[in-house]
Structure formats: structure tokens, C-alpha cells
Tab-separated table of C-alpha atoms in Angstrom:
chain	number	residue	atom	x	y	z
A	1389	UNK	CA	-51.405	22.269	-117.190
A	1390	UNK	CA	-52.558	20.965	-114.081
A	1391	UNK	CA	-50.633	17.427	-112.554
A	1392	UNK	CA	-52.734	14.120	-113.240
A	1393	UNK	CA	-53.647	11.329	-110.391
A	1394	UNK	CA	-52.327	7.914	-111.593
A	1395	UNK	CA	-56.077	6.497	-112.214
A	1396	UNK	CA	-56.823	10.044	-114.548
A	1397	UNK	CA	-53.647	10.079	-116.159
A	1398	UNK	CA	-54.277	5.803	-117.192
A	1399	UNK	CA	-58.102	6.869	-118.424
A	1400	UNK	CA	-56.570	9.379	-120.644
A	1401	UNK	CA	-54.056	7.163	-121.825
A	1402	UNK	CA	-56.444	4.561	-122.668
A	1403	UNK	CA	-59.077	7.089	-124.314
A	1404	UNK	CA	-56.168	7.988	-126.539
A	1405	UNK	CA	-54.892	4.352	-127.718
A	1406	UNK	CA	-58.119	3.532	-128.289
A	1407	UNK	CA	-59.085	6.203	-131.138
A	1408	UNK	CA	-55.351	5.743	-132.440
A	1409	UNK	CA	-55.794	2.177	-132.748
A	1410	UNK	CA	-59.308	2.962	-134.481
A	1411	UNK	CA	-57.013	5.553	-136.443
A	1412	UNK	CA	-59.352	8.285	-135.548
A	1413	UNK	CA	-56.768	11.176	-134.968
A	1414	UNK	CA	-59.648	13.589	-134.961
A	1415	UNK	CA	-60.843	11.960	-131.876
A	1416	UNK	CA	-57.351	12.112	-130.479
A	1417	UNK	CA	-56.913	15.935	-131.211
A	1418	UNK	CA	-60.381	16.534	-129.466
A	1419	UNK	CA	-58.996	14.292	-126.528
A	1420	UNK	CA	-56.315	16.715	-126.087
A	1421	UNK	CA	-57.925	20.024	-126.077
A	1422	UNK	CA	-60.285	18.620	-123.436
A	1423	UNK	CA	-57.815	18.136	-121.086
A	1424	UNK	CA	-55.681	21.945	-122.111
A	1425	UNK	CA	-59.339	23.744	-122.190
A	1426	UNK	CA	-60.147	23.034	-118.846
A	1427	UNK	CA	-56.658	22.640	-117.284
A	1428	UNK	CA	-56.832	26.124	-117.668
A	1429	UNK	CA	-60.105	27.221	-116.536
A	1430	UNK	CA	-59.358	25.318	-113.114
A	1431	UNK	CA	-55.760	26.851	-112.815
A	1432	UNK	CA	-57.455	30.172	-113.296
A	1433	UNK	CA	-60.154	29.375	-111.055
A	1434	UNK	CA	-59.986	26.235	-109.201
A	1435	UNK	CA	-63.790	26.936	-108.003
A	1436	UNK	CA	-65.644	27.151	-111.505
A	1437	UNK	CA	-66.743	23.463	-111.200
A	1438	UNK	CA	-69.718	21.828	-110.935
A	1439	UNK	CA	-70.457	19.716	-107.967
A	1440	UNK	CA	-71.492	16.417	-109.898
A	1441	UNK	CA	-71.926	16.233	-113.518
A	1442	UNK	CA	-75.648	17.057	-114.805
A	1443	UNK	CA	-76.770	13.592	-115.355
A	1444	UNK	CA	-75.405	12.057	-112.261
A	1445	UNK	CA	-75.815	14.687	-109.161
A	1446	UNK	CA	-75.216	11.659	-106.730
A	1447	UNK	CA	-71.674	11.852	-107.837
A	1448	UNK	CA	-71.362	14.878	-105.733
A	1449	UNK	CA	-68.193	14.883	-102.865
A	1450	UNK	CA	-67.086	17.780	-100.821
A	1451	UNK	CA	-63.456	17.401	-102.318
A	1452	UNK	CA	-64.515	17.012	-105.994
A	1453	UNK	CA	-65.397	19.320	-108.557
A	1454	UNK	CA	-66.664	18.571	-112.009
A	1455	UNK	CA	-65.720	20.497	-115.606
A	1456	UNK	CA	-67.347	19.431	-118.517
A	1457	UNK	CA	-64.701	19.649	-121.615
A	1458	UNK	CA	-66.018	18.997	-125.304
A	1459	UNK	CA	-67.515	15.811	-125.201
A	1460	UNK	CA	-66.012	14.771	-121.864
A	1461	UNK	CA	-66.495	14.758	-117.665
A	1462	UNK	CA	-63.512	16.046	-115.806
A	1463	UNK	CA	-63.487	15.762	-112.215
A	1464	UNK	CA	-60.519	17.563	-110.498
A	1465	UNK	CA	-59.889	17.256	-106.539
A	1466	UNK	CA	-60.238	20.999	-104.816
A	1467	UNK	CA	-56.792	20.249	-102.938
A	1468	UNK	CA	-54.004	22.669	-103.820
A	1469	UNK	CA	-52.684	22.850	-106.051
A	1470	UNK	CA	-55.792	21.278	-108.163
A	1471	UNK	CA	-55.575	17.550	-109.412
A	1472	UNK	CA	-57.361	16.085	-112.567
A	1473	UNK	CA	-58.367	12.949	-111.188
A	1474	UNK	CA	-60.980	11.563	-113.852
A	1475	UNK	CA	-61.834	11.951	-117.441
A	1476	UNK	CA	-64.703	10.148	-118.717
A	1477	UNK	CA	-66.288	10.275	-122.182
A	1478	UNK	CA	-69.537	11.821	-122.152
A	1479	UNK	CA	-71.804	8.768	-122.482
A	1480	UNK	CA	-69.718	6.374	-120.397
A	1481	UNK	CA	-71.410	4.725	-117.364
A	1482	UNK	CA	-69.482	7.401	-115.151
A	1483	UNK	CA	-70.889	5.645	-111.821
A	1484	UNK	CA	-69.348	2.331	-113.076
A	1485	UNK	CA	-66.187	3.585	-113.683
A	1486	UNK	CA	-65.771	5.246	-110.432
């Protein structure tokens, strides 16, 4: 699996406590295999990103790409080796978060 910024690696964390504190450990299980499933597709092919995700194509940056996993965003630097650095439910305010 591909190494974590700081900022990525905290969202996760977060995403996680909060379905385990909401004792959801479907949510927690589908958490996880968005981060394996695309870890990867981008170690495989560290170009198969999009530039932005669909509903936010201002998000695009020339070191960013932009996988989307289940029912999440992941946005991964291009540097090498590849680094997730954002994972973002589906319906957050991704702009806001940034």
C-alpha cells in the first residue's frame, strides 16, 4: 500500500472513529477497501487518475491526481513514489476541506 501524507492519513483516521463510534463497522470495512482498492491501482499505474474529481474540475493541480474508491475521493500526489494525500467522502464539501 502506498505511504500516507500526515493531513490524509488524520482524514482517514477520523472517517474511521467516526463510523466506529456510530458502531457502523460496515462503514468501517468499506473505509478500508477504499483505501487497498486504489492503493493498488496507483502502485500499478501511478497515471490512471483523474485530474479533479467529476463534480469539482477546479480542483485540478499539475501534481495531483484523483481516484474515485467506493463511495470516496482519493487524491494522490504524482511524486515518486506516489502519496495518498486526501480522502474525502463522496458528498463532503471537498473544496472546504482542502
Amino acid at each position: 500500500m502506498i505511504g500516507f501524507a500526515a493531513r490524509a492519513a488524520r482524514q482517514f483516521r477520523d472517517l474511521r472513529e467516526h463510523y466506529e463510534d456510530l458502531g457502523r463497522p460496515e462503514a468501517v470495512r468499506g473505509l478500508i477497501a477504499a483505501i487497498e482498492d486504489p492503493s493498488r491501482k496507483i502502485e500499478a499505474n501511478p497515471a490512471l487518475g483523474l485530474a479533479a474529481p467529476r463534480p469539482y474540475p477546479h480542483l485540478a493541480r499539475p501534481d495531483r491526481l484523483w481516484i474515485k474508491a467506493g463511495r470516496y475521493w482519493v487524491t494522490y500526489s504524482t511524486t515518486q513514489p506516489p502519496l495518498i494525500v486526501g480522502v474525502f467522502f463522496e458528498t463532503a464539501n471537498i473544496p472546504r476541506r482542502i
